[in-house]
Amino acid sequence: MTSLSIVLPCYRVQGYLRQCLDSILSQSFGDFEIIAVDDASPDHTGEILAEYAERDPRVRVVTPPENLGLGRARNLGLEHATGEYVWFLDSDDWMSEGSLAAVSARLRETEADVLIVGWDRVHWDGTVESGTAKRALDRAPGLFSTEAYPQILNVLHVAWNKVIRRDLLTRLGFEFEAGWYEDVSFSYPVLLAAERISTLPRTCVHYRQRRTGAITRTVGDRHFEVFDHWQHALELAEEYASPGPEVRGLLFRRMIWHYLTVLRHDTRVPAGSRRRFFHRIAADYRRFRPAEGFPMPGRFEGLRYRLIERDAYGMFRSLELAKQAVRGLQKRMRLPGLRIPHRARQVLGLAYYQMQRRRSVDESLALYAAYWYRGVNCNPAAIARKAAELAPHIRPVWVIEASRTHLVPPGTEYVVAGTRAYFRALARARYLINNVNWPNRIAKRPGTTHVMTHHGTPLKMMGIDQLDHPAAALDQDFASQMRRADRWDYSISANAHTTIAWSRAYPCDYETLEVGYPRNDRLATTTAAEVAAVREKLGIPAGKRVVLYMPTHREWLPSGTSVLEVERLAEALGPDTVLLVRAHYFNVPAATPGVPAATPGVPAAMPGVPAAMPGRPAATPGEPALTGGLVDVSGHPVVEDLYLAADVLLTDYSSAMFDYAVLDRPIVIFAPDWDTYRDLRGVYFDLMDKPPGAIARAYPELVEIFRSGAYRDDANAKIRRAFRERFCYLDDGHAAERVVRRVFLNDHP
């Protein structure tokens, strides 16, 4: 018999499931099975489970024909369990190192029916706090029953902190009920029925506090289900244990505490239902209050109980409002001072914005922006072009910074960032499409639609996934990031990898459109004639090999530092090669106040690399042919032109590799500092293990790859094919159309 069955219900956990499974499968103790229930999850959860089950026989996947809900999914997992003990874990939490060995040792030592383990709460911003009732675990006897140690009832009433002898559950017919708060009618009866309970105070489970998606953050009348679960819990308690006065009193107090916890959170019971919820509490108070009494809480909490006893909702509500007012006053008194905007123009602009928000939403207006107002490009531009074709009733307007208006294509309507027209458009647009976030002070209006297109498939960690990587998290305001992401209605994803990454990095309530990247439609449908025309416009002589070098940004490098001597490489590549160099957009300056410019301390564009024409953006269409082997194209407004012109992409860790792979042309990775980048910046997968092409870890290797032609051999073509299958399978030339039909035309696939 297997020692332990870990039952893992899985639903909409694509962003967290790998961490959960890895934390279990990497344990030193190995005598366990995982019964993973794929509860008809509509995301990539099932694919992840299948992947793990294929490579590790300890993972068994059970797939019901329809969604069961958490309680019934646990019951199904229990039916398939074979272990002596069963542990119901949540698939968005994870296990600490060494937990299974510690659990096994404690069970052998005590032969307990129920082992209660320690945990901590991990909040979305990385803060960690000890689990509630830690003192009750620390002070517990070695082996006890609930009657002998009633304080154990103060431990959080969840299934995942209890390892239970399977025979106890099957012998007494324990199972989870359907609905919300199903742990209540399971945990308390199990504790009361168990004759041998033990504890393991060490942290075994990291309990993830999700920003969204949990029932504790869902407003609705389903929270009334808590009453039925407590009623059933008390009925089962009498059936299995006939608890004594002390246990009955503590159980009653725990019930009222739980009711108040649900009521007092604004994210649960709707405002219009709070009075009715309170009356239900009062009814249960009178119905279940032990005849022999119970330990009444003191001070403020005791006053709440007395108001419940009297069913005095009006007084209870006044008390809660007074308490909130005191807390608010204390918080304001702690503030060092109000933050007053120091720029009169900004104040006036925001005031005008607020005035315009009082006007009706312009249902036909779509406001577009890209890269902090730097131009008409990337995914928003591709969407705008397709919308003009399929949704001509939508009027497109772009936001452009003042210094870049000369780059706007003829006939394009735009507003200049920071002007009254800009604030008016922000306030009234029905659709707001951007590949980065709008400013913090912009609030989402009811009835408007925000589309976050993003601007790359992520290799480096993004959003709150950066919390554990100091170089990435430096000077980041993650709370502001999450508030900006809370405005999104749609998040565009290029592939399953991106969808899963965004769900972890930006845990907010939005709909993912996994449709491919609209900007890559052009790459997927290009022709030889278009490529030739682009090369001619860029001034590239016929017969030249074109290598496009696009390095990523490194936050920790000092000003002027480069990992590659491009002049030296250009010379090594020879006279038949043109080396185009495009700096990361963080290194290309922006001029509009309030819009991020080149990262402080990082030089603009590529120092020492000549532009095609001095004083103007490099390689602008219409410029004369290039005469040198090295040219800076950092200022070229449309990166897709450069992709089409290039025969080879040379990059390090830039997301350009994912876009360029759509063309099925050679890619070379120059990774001299991969270990440093991986550890400091954080990455989603090992690029050295699954690259898009040839890898050079040092300059001599890089030169040899080009000299020998290895970058274009069959072996690297095979590697590139696998990379494309993983990341480019949706890039069929119709991504923008899918976005337009869903967002503007409300078509559902």
XYZ file of C-alpha atoms in Angstrom:
749
model
C 0.000 0.000 0.000
C 1.215 3.487 -0.831
C 1.968 5.509 2.258
C 0.294 8.737 1.149
C -2.241 9.796 -1.474
C -2.158 13.488 -2.330
C -5.491 14.498 -3.833
C -5.127 17.560 -6.028
C -8.279 19.083 -7.563
C -7.276 21.323 -10.468
C -9.313 24.113 -12.009
C -7.981 27.278 -13.672
C -4.537 26.914 -12.114
C -2.358 26.991 -15.235
C -0.140 29.687 -13.735
C 0.501 27.888 -10.462
C 0.218 24.171 -11.169
C 3.829 23.562 -12.171
C 5.110 25.110 -8.958
C 2.708 22.961 -6.958
C 3.617 19.707 -8.721
C 7.348 20.437 -8.705
C 7.261 21.145 -4.976
C 5.747 17.705 -4.364
C 7.684 15.634 -6.884
C 11.037 17.064 -5.770
C 10.581 15.915 -2.159
C 13.170 13.493 -0.775
C 10.384 11.215 0.496
C 8.959 9.325 -2.445
C 6.322 6.854 -1.214
C 3.288 8.787 -2.410
C 0.874 9.125 -5.295
C -0.732 12.251 -6.681
C -4.365 11.896 -7.682
C -4.859 14.978 -9.837
C -8.455 15.724 -10.772
C -8.690 17.797 -13.947
C -12.049 19.365 -13.134
C -12.954 20.318 -16.720
C -10.618 23.287 -16.526
C -10.982 25.553 -19.588
C -7.347 26.713 -19.589
C -4.067 24.791 -20.049
C -4.353 22.939 -16.727
C -5.178 19.616 -18.376
C -2.202 19.829 -20.738
C 0.160 20.470 -17.836
C -1.236 17.501 -15.906
C -0.861 15.236 -18.937
C 2.752 16.354 -19.332
C 3.600 15.506 -15.718
C 1.699 12.210 -15.760
C 3.618 11.121 -18.854
C 7.001 11.614 -17.230
C 6.260 10.552 -13.630
C 4.154 7.460 -12.824
C 3.358 8.841 -9.376
C 1.016 11.346 -11.040
C -2.386 9.905 -11.941
C -4.913 12.125 -13.678
C -8.646 11.638 -13.207
C -10.878 13.504 -15.643
C -14.610 13.783 -14.873
C -16.954 14.421 -17.817
C -18.060 17.771 -16.373
C -16.994 20.335 -13.815
C -17.687 19.022 -10.323
C -16.572 21.860 -8.099
C -13.921 21.593 -5.401
C -15.796 19.381 -2.939
C -16.995 16.758 -5.401
C -13.619 16.773 -7.178
C -11.975 15.897 -3.856
C -14.471 13.082 -3.374
C -13.599 11.699 -6.804
C -9.916 11.850 -5.956
C -10.554 10.027 -2.690
C -12.310 7.233 -4.598
C -9.119 6.667 -6.622
C -6.725 6.970 -3.681
C -4.851 3.888 -2.444
C -2.650 5.372 0.277
C -2.829 4.700 3.991
C -3.203 8.441 4.468
C -4.754 11.079 2.241
C -3.820 14.749 1.967
C -6.156 17.135 0.130
C -3.953 19.897 -1.252
C -5.012 22.947 -3.247
C -3.298 23.124 -6.623
C -2.440 26.829 -6.408
C -0.491 26.305 -3.166
C 2.871 24.604 -2.858
C 4.757 22.415 -0.425
C 7.897 23.403 1.452
C 11.083 21.394 1.059
C 11.312 18.353 3.332
C 7.621 18.397 4.239
C 6.768 14.859 3.143
C 9.690 13.351 5.044
C 8.670 15.275 8.165
C 5.025 14.238 7.770
C 5.975 10.596 7.286
C 8.232 10.606 10.343
C 5.545 12.205 12.503
C 2.910 9.726 11.366
C 5.193 6.772 12.123
C 5.913 8.229 15.539
C 2.308 8.923 16.555
C 0.153 6.651 14.359
C -2.324 9.520 14.340
C -5.705 9.482 12.643
C -5.273 13.154 11.753
C -2.032 15.105 11.507
C -2.413 18.891 11.391
C 0.538 20.606 9.715
C 1.799 24.169 9.851
C 1.533 26.651 7.030
C 2.138 30.249 6.114
C 0.249 32.751 4.006
C 2.097 34.074 0.971
C 0.552 37.245 -0.389
C 0.741 38.304 -4.023
C 3.359 40.961 -3.206
C 5.714 38.407 -1.648
C 4.984 39.173 1.993
C 4.697 36.119 4.213
C 2.872 35.741 7.500
C 2.591 32.766 9.828
C -0.578 30.726 9.705
C -3.340 31.518 12.149
C -3.522 29.614 15.439
C 0.195 28.812 15.346
C 0.144 28.845 19.143
C -2.490 26.084 19.165
C -0.162 23.863 17.113
C 2.923 24.690 19.150
C 1.240 23.965 22.490
C -0.592 20.818 21.468
C 0.197 17.550 23.291
C 1.981 14.832 21.368
C -1.222 12.886 20.795
C -4.710 13.937 21.770
C -8.418 14.060 20.958
C -10.536 17.163 20.533
C -12.068 16.614 23.975
C -8.606 16.501 25.530
C -7.353 19.593 23.692
C -10.339 21.677 22.480
C -8.068 24.568 21.441
C -7.324 22.641 18.260
C -10.684 23.925 16.985
C -9.088 27.359 16.611
C -6.903 26.061 13.784
C -8.004 27.141 10.307
C -10.848 24.884 9.132
C -9.385 23.846 5.772
C -8.723 20.409 4.364
C -5.199 21.112 3.110
C -3.636 21.447 6.585
C -4.735 17.937 7.589
C -3.260 14.559 6.665
C -5.996 12.020 7.401
C -6.033 8.251 7.748
C -8.002 7.103 4.718
C -9.735 4.354 6.671
C -11.265 6.968 8.980
C -12.886 8.681 6.011
C -14.131 5.547 4.275
C -15.286 3.807 7.471
C -17.454 6.723 8.584
C -18.466 7.762 5.082
C -16.942 11.232 5.229
C -17.101 13.238 2.049
C -17.116 16.851 0.965
C -20.365 18.594 0.179
C -20.881 20.699 -2.914
C -20.759 24.473 -2.849
C -18.737 27.153 -1.131
C -17.288 26.715 2.367
C -17.301 22.942 1.954
C -14.283 22.656 4.280
C -16.459 23.599 7.279
C -18.745 20.570 7.118
C -15.715 18.324 6.577
C -12.947 19.572 8.865
C -14.776 19.921 12.171
C -16.587 16.544 12.065
C -13.321 14.819 11.102
C -11.504 16.388 14.049
C -14.277 15.401 16.438
C -14.437 11.829 15.110
C -10.668 11.270 15.286
C -9.427 9.574 18.448
C -5.758 10.254 17.766
C -4.741 13.731 16.589
C -1.211 15.045 16.331
C 0.450 18.194 15.029
C 3.506 19.119 13.006
C 4.135 22.831 13.702
C 6.722 23.292 10.940
C 5.603 25.061 7.764
C 4.571 22.408 5.260
C 2.205 24.349 2.995
C 2.621 27.770 1.443
C -0.941 29.068 1.242
C -1.207 31.415 -1.725
C -3.323 34.525 -1.166
C -4.531 35.230 -4.675
C -5.558 38.747 -5.668
C -8.498 37.475 -7.683
C -10.315 34.244 -8.406
C -10.859 33.079 -4.805
C -14.367 32.879 -3.343
C -13.173 35.128 -0.527
C -12.858 37.915 -3.102
C -16.087 37.223 -4.976
C -19.112 39.345 -4.115
C -22.417 37.470 -4.247
C -25.207 35.774 -2.344
C -23.492 32.397 -2.558
C -21.777 33.344 0.695
C -25.073 32.437 2.380
C -24.039 28.811 1.777
C -21.827 29.091 4.853
C -24.931 28.694 7.054
C -25.891 25.316 5.581
C -22.356 23.988 5.953
C -22.167 24.993 9.604
C -25.562 23.438 10.300
C -24.391 20.178 8.761
C -21.081 20.362 10.622
C -22.871 20.650 13.962
C -25.232 17.810 13.077
C -22.314 15.530 12.148
C -20.464 16.546 15.297
C -23.341 15.277 17.414
C -23.606 12.111 15.324
C -19.928 11.136 15.487
C -18.720 12.509 18.783
C -21.421 13.935 21.081
C -19.039 16.703 22.158
C -18.836 17.875 25.745
C -19.715 21.378 26.990
C -16.272 22.900 26.442
C -15.960 21.612 22.889
C -19.534 22.585 22.085
C -18.940 26.105 23.398
C -15.710 26.579 21.431
C -17.333 25.199 18.294
C -20.224 27.648 18.656
C -17.849 30.568 19.129
C -15.877 29.453 16.099
C -19.075 29.435 14.046
C -20.024 32.993 15.025
C -16.451 34.161 14.398
C -16.623 32.674 10.904
C -19.969 34.305 10.142
C -18.624 37.688 11.218
C -15.498 37.205 9.119
C -17.645 36.646 6.033
C -19.944 39.582 6.802
C -17.252 42.117 7.588
C -15.413 41.686 4.279
C -16.739 44.012 1.585
C -15.517 41.557 -1.058
C -18.036 38.882 -0.057
C -21.624 39.715 0.944
C -23.265 42.303 -1.356
C -24.270 45.572 0.291
C -27.946 44.898 -0.378
C -27.762 41.502 1.332
C -25.803 42.390 4.447
C -28.832 43.045 6.666
C -30.353 39.700 5.670
C -27.028 37.954 6.303
C -26.845 39.504 9.772
C -30.357 38.277 10.603
C -29.292 34.753 9.591
C -26.349 35.027 11.998
C -28.708 36.102 14.766
C -31.040 33.191 14.008
C -28.190 30.664 14.211
C -26.949 32.351 17.380
C -30.274 31.675 19.080
C -30.652 28.216 17.567
C -27.227 26.762 18.333
C -26.116 28.623 21.455
C -25.107 25.941 23.986
C -27.403 25.722 26.978
C -24.380 25.532 29.257
C -22.948 28.730 27.781
C -19.728 29.477 25.913
C -16.617 31.637 26.424
C -17.851 35.114 25.462
C -15.145 37.249 23.815
C -14.104 40.386 25.614
C -14.166 44.076 24.754
C -15.095 45.083 21.198
C -15.668 41.558 19.906
C -17.910 40.776 22.854
C -20.016 43.824 22.006
C -20.541 42.431 18.509
C -21.797 39.150 19.997
C -24.283 40.985 22.216
C -25.650 42.914 19.249
C -26.041 39.645 17.346
C -27.878 38.161 20.305
C -30.304 41.108 20.159
C -30.520 40.925 16.326
C -29.669 44.639 16.312
C -28.324 45.196 12.816
C -28.673 48.979 12.889
C -26.508 49.299 15.980
C -24.066 46.687 14.623
C -23.690 48.623 11.378
C -23.139 51.901 13.236
C -20.474 50.233 15.346
C -18.664 48.941 12.256
C -18.787 52.340 10.553
C -17.413 54.020 13.660
C -14.577 51.512 13.808
C -13.745 52.118 10.150
C -13.738 55.886 10.708
C -11.280 55.546 13.574
C -8.977 53.373 11.470
C -9.133 55.882 8.618
C -8.297 58.772 10.934
C -5.356 56.874 12.383
C -4.070 56.123 8.893
C -4.289 59.771 7.808
C -2.527 60.896 10.965
C 0.374 58.621 10.090
C 0.828 60.168 6.647
C 3.936 62.388 6.515
C 2.134 64.835 4.239
C -0.058 65.058 1.199
C 1.565 64.652 -2.173
C 0.759 67.773 -4.183
C 1.499 67.772 -7.929
C 4.199 70.308 -8.615
C 3.534 70.893 -12.276
C 0.667 73.235 -12.980
C 0.271 71.759 -16.449
C -0.170 68.305 -15.020
C -2.723 69.559 -12.501
C -4.717 71.377 -15.172
C -4.552 68.397 -17.508
C -5.826 65.989 -14.889
C -8.560 68.420 -13.868
C -9.645 68.646 -17.499
C -9.536 64.844 -17.709
C -11.881 64.566 -14.719
C -14.264 67.074 -16.280
C -14.327 65.123 -19.537
C -15.077 61.916 -17.657
C -18.460 63.403 -16.758
C -19.383 63.395 -20.435
C -20.697 60.319 -22.166
C -18.385 57.664 -23.543
C -17.741 58.026 -27.274
C -18.812 54.582 -28.470
C -17.030 54.950 -31.812
C -13.637 56.099 -30.471
C -10.670 53.736 -30.134
C -7.524 55.212 -28.598
C -4.261 53.493 -29.533
C -0.757 53.784 -28.100
C 2.513 51.877 -28.247
C 5.766 52.005 -26.287
C 4.848 55.042 -24.205
C 3.589 57.041 -27.195
C 6.675 56.527 -29.366
C 4.891 55.802 -32.620
C 2.353 53.839 -34.643
C 3.639 50.305 -34.369
C 3.611 46.880 -32.726
C 0.409 44.970 -31.926
C -1.798 48.071 -31.588
C -0.888 49.149 -35.131
C -1.744 45.731 -36.543
C -5.083 45.769 -34.727
C -5.834 49.298 -35.949
C -5.174 48.294 -39.562
C -7.472 45.291 -39.346
C -10.160 47.270 -37.488
C -10.194 49.811 -40.318
C -11.068 46.933 -42.626
C -13.530 44.963 -40.474
C -14.930 47.632 -38.140
C -14.854 50.886 -40.118
C -17.412 52.426 -37.757
C -14.661 52.629 -35.127
C -12.611 55.838 -35.322
C -8.922 55.234 -34.531
C -6.866 57.916 -32.771
C -3.249 57.509 -31.702
C -1.349 59.060 -28.801
C 2.080 60.330 -29.891
C 4.747 62.184 -27.947
C 5.506 65.648 -29.260
C 9.023 64.834 -30.468
C 7.863 61.943 -32.657
C 4.932 63.319 -34.578
C 7.068 63.340 -37.733
C 7.023 59.534 -37.624
C 3.223 59.304 -37.821
C 2.088 57.840 -41.171
C 0.192 60.285 -43.394
C -3.554 60.276 -42.821
C -3.307 58.970 -39.256
C -5.334 60.905 -36.682
C -3.421 61.483 -33.466
C -3.294 63.533 -30.271
C -0.106 64.753 -28.638
C 0.558 63.373 -25.165
C -0.118 65.849 -22.380
C -2.451 68.114 -24.357
C -6.142 68.797 -23.753
C -7.003 66.657 -26.760
C -5.038 63.815 -25.179
C -6.884 64.017 -21.867
C -10.212 64.361 -23.669
C -9.568 61.210 -25.691
C -8.466 59.289 -22.600
C -11.605 60.318 -20.763
C -14.113 59.492 -23.478
C -12.725 56.632 -25.610
C -14.800 53.457 -25.684
C -11.743 51.338 -26.498
C -8.199 51.842 -25.213
C -5.554 49.647 -26.853
C -1.945 49.749 -25.674
C 1.112 47.499 -25.640
C 2.184 48.978 -22.302
C 0.062 50.408 -19.498
C -1.680 53.749 -19.451
C -0.538 56.186 -16.731
C -1.439 55.445 -13.118
C -3.856 58.361 -12.798
C -6.029 57.131 -15.644
C -9.101 55.410 -14.231
C -11.153 52.828 -16.072
C -14.654 54.064 -16.808
C -17.645 51.724 -16.689
C -18.610 50.705 -20.190
C -15.115 51.071 -21.639
C -12.841 48.302 -22.884
C -9.113 48.171 -22.181
C -6.999 45.871 -24.346
C -3.457 45.052 -23.236
C -1.652 43.726 -26.284
C 1.775 43.315 -24.616
C 4.855 43.520 -26.821
C 6.679 40.233 -26.612
C 6.620 36.593 -25.625
C 8.254 36.466 -22.190
C 11.582 34.798 -21.594
C 12.444 37.052 -18.668
C 10.096 37.123 -15.718
C 7.477 39.832 -15.636
C 4.983 41.318 -13.191
C 5.013 39.898 -9.689
C 7.101 36.937 -10.846
C 10.027 39.371 -10.531
C 9.620 39.630 -6.755
C 12.240 36.983 -6.032
C 14.829 38.509 -8.372
C 16.438 41.666 -6.954
C 17.770 43.034 -10.232
C 14.343 42.802 -11.806
C 12.441 44.064 -8.766
C 14.688 47.084 -8.172
C 12.607 50.286 -7.919
C 9.475 48.465 -9.065
C 6.112 49.452 -7.621
C 4.252 46.162 -7.865
C 1.109 47.498 -6.217
C 0.818 50.121 -8.958
C 1.518 47.463 -11.588
C -1.373 45.374 -10.328
C -3.727 48.356 -10.181
C -2.879 49.129 -13.805
C -3.489 45.517 -14.788
C -6.816 45.596 -12.957
C -8.014 47.903 -15.754
C -7.515 45.271 -18.451
C -10.542 43.655 -20.023
C -8.489 41.643 -22.505
C -4.905 40.423 -22.443
C -3.527 39.227 -25.770
C -1.336 36.144 -25.716
C 0.851 34.710 -28.455
C 0.827 31.107 -27.222
C 0.138 28.826 -24.267
C 3.511 29.617 -22.713
C 2.624 33.310 -22.637
C -0.885 32.708 -21.317
C 0.446 30.723 -18.384
C 3.160 33.269 -17.652
C 0.754 36.222 -17.701
C -1.713 34.447 -15.413
C 0.997 34.267 -12.754
C 2.660 37.600 -13.443
C -0.581 39.587 -13.622
C -3.157 37.825 -11.401
C -6.082 40.086 -12.273
C -9.586 39.653 -13.681
C -9.274 39.825 -17.461
C -10.066 37.600 -20.412
C -7.072 36.133 -22.207
C -7.210 36.193 -25.986
C -4.761 33.454 -26.928
C -4.772 34.258 -30.627
C -1.144 34.893 -31.637
C 0.500 38.302 -31.900
C -1.174 40.669 -34.381
C 2.126 42.331 -35.278
C 3.385 38.979 -36.562
C 0.614 38.696 -39.157
C 2.852 40.569 -41.557
C 5.708 38.142 -40.964
C 3.448 35.135 -41.470
C 2.109 36.387 -44.799
C 5.125 38.133 -46.309
C 6.292 37.526 -49.859
C 9.645 37.588 -51.598
C 8.579 40.773 -53.373
C 7.858 42.520 -50.057
C 11.208 41.444 -48.638
C 13.018 42.787 -51.696
C 11.126 46.078 -51.471
C 11.979 46.498 -47.788
C 15.663 45.829 -48.392
C 15.666 48.341 -51.222
C 14.006 51.013 -49.041
C 16.555 50.379 -46.322
C 19.326 50.847 -48.859
C 20.788 47.368 -48.510
C 22.877 46.452 -51.577
C 21.826 43.386 -53.518
C 23.633 40.190 -52.618
C 24.577 41.278 -49.104
C 23.982 38.988 -46.148
C 22.099 40.923 -43.453
C 22.576 40.093 -39.783
C 20.236 41.894 -37.386
C 21.632 42.232 -33.858
C 18.990 42.959 -31.179
C 20.291 42.738 -27.611
C 18.069 42.917 -24.552
C 18.235 45.308 -21.620
C 20.280 44.579 -18.481
C 19.271 46.660 -15.488
C 22.439 45.934 -13.523
C 25.064 46.960 -16.095
C 26.690 50.408 -15.796
C 26.347 53.051 -18.459
C 27.931 52.233 -21.816
C 28.494 48.553 -21.078
C 27.965 46.105 -23.926
C 28.380 42.350 -23.977
C 29.398 42.378 -27.643
C 31.918 44.505 -29.539
C 29.807 45.114 -32.621
C 32.579 46.869 -34.568
C 34.810 43.847 -34.069
C 32.022 41.491 -35.109
C 31.204 43.531 -38.217
C 34.823 43.291 -39.286
C 34.886 39.538 -38.637
C 31.708 38.997 -40.658
C 33.423 40.464 -43.704
C 32.530 42.896 -46.485
C 29.678 40.788 -47.799
C 27.668 41.222 -44.593
C 25.702 44.209 -43.287
C 25.328 44.169 -39.500
C 22.215 46.057 -38.425
C 22.236 46.955 -34.729
C 19.013 47.807 -32.913
C 19.197 48.835 -29.254
C 16.506 47.874 -26.775
C 13.772 50.529 -26.685
C 14.724 51.402 -23.095
C 17.975 52.737 -24.549
C 16.313 54.964 -27.133
C 15.350 58.318 -25.589
C 11.823 59.659 -25.332
C 11.038 63.303 -24.790
C 7.482 63.716 -23.528
C 7.255 64.654 -19.819
C 5.921 61.749 -17.794
C 6.781 59.213 -20.472
C 9.720 56.886 -19.679
C 12.880 57.871 -21.506
C 16.023 55.801 -21.819
C 16.674 54.079 -18.529
C 18.652 56.374 -16.209
C 22.355 55.778 -16.589
C 21.995 53.862 -19.839
C 23.257 55.547 -23.024
C 20.940 56.330 -25.891
C 20.940 53.875 -28.756
C 24.271 52.166 -29.492
C 27.400 54.185 -28.630
C 29.994 54.185 -31.363
C 27.750 52.642 -33.989
C 27.203 54.893 -36.993
C 23.711 55.808 -38.110
C 22.931 55.759 -41.794
C 22.665 59.543 -41.877
C 24.105 61.748 -39.123
C 21.510 63.546 -37.027
C 18.585 61.488 -38.282
C 17.068 58.139 -37.298
C 19.100 55.345 -38.795
C 17.983 53.542 -41.919
C 14.835 55.564 -42.449
C 12.941 54.492 -45.577
C 14.118 56.472 -48.570
C 17.674 57.017 -47.380
C 20.610 56.255 -49.678
C 22.190 52.842 -49.793
C 24.383 51.774 -46.925
C 28.058 51.812 -47.639
C 29.473 50.443 -44.394
C 29.138 47.014 -42.836
C 27.699 48.335 -39.569
C 24.658 50.555 -39.070
C 22.541 51.588 -36.073
C 18.846 51.043 -36.823
C 17.651 51.789 -33.294
C 15.629 54.731 -34.566
C 13.830 52.872 -37.319
C 10.123 53.103 -36.457
C 8.991 49.651 -37.632
C 10.917 46.653 -36.364
C 9.051 44.295 -38.697
C 10.857 45.959 -41.625
C 14.147 44.948 -40.061
C 12.968 41.378 -39.484
C 11.991 41.076 -43.141
C 15.302 42.518 -44.311
C 17.468 40.259 -42.148
C 18.797 36.887 -43.222
C 19.824 36.036 -39.669
C 18.790 37.295 -36.245
C 21.530 37.597 -33.636
C 20.248 38.199 -30.134
C 20.891 37.295 -26.542
C 17.688 37.048 -24.502
C 15.417 39.477 -26.366
C 11.832 38.514 -27.126
C 12.686 39.362 -30.747
C 13.627 35.697 -31.151
C 9.984 34.618 -30.781
C 8.780 37.042 -33.448
C 11.615 36.433 -35.880
C 11.061 32.672 -35.616
C 7.775 33.169 -37.497
C 9.892 33.762 -40.627
C 11.621 30.395 -40.145
C 15.030 31.974 -40.722
C 18.210 31.249 -38.753
C 18.599 32.630 -35.234
C 21.858 32.780 -33.296
C 21.937 33.234 -29.519
C 24.943 35.013 -28.015
C 24.810 34.196 -24.308
C 28.090 35.073 -22.575
C 26.297 36.025 -19.337
C 23.374 33.607 -19.351
C 23.970 32.352 -15.808
C 24.070 35.905 -14.473
C 21.005 36.962 -16.449
C 19.053 33.877 -15.390
C 19.832 34.361 -11.701
C 19.479 38.144 -11.497
C 16.624 38.771 -13.934
C 14.755 35.495 -13.651
C 13.522 33.503 -16.654
C 10.577 31.275 -17.492
C 12.561 28.508 -19.161
C 16.135 27.453 -19.815
C 17.052 29.002 -23.149
C 20.267 26.994 -23.249
C 18.208 23.808 -23.161
C 15.552 24.864 -25.687
C 17.032 27.554 -27.952
C 15.777 28.699 -31.356
C 19.101 27.982 -33.019
C 22.868 27.945 -32.582
C 24.267 29.131 -29.236
C 27.559 30.911 -28.619
C 28.678 31.365 -25.021
C 31.816 33.296 -26.010
C 32.905 35.591 -28.839
C 35.173 33.059 -30.639
C 32.258 30.599 -30.774
C 30.057 33.296 -32.261
C 32.511 34.096 -35.032
C 32.955 30.408 -35.819
C 29.188 29.866 -36.081
C 29.006 32.505 -38.807
C 32.304 31.555 -40.471
C 31.385 27.884 -40.763
C 27.761 28.437 -41.709
C 26.632 26.272 -38.771
C 23.822 28.726 -38.014
C 22.008 27.530 -41.135
C 22.749 23.801 -41.014
C 20.176 21.002 -40.693
C 20.784 20.491 -36.980
C 19.898 24.083 -36.165
C 16.958 23.989 -38.553
C 15.589 21.078 -36.519
C 16.105 23.018 -33.286
C 14.327 26.007 -34.803
C 11.430 23.835 -35.917
C 10.837 22.625 -32.352
C 11.017 26.215 -31.108
C 8.463 27.324 -33.688
C 6.112 24.485 -32.776
C 6.187 25.616 -29.172
C 5.873 29.363 -29.640
C 4.689 30.240 -33.166
C 1.850 27.813 -33.837
C -0.812 30.551 -33.697
C 1.001 32.960 -36.017
C -1.008 32.211 -39.144
C -1.577 35.758 -40.358
C -5.015 36.146 -38.753
C -4.248 37.163 -35.167
C -5.345 40.779 -35.635
C -8.576 39.629 -37.228
C -9.331 37.404 -34.240
C -8.771 40.328 -31.879
C -10.940 42.716 -33.891
C -13.786 40.249 -34.178
C -13.757 39.539 -30.440
C -13.224 43.080 -29.132
C -14.970 45.338 -31.652
C -17.534 42.988 -33.194
C -18.209 40.845 -30.102
C -17.799 37.617 -32.076
C -17.109 34.541 -29.980
C -15.156 31.652 -31.502
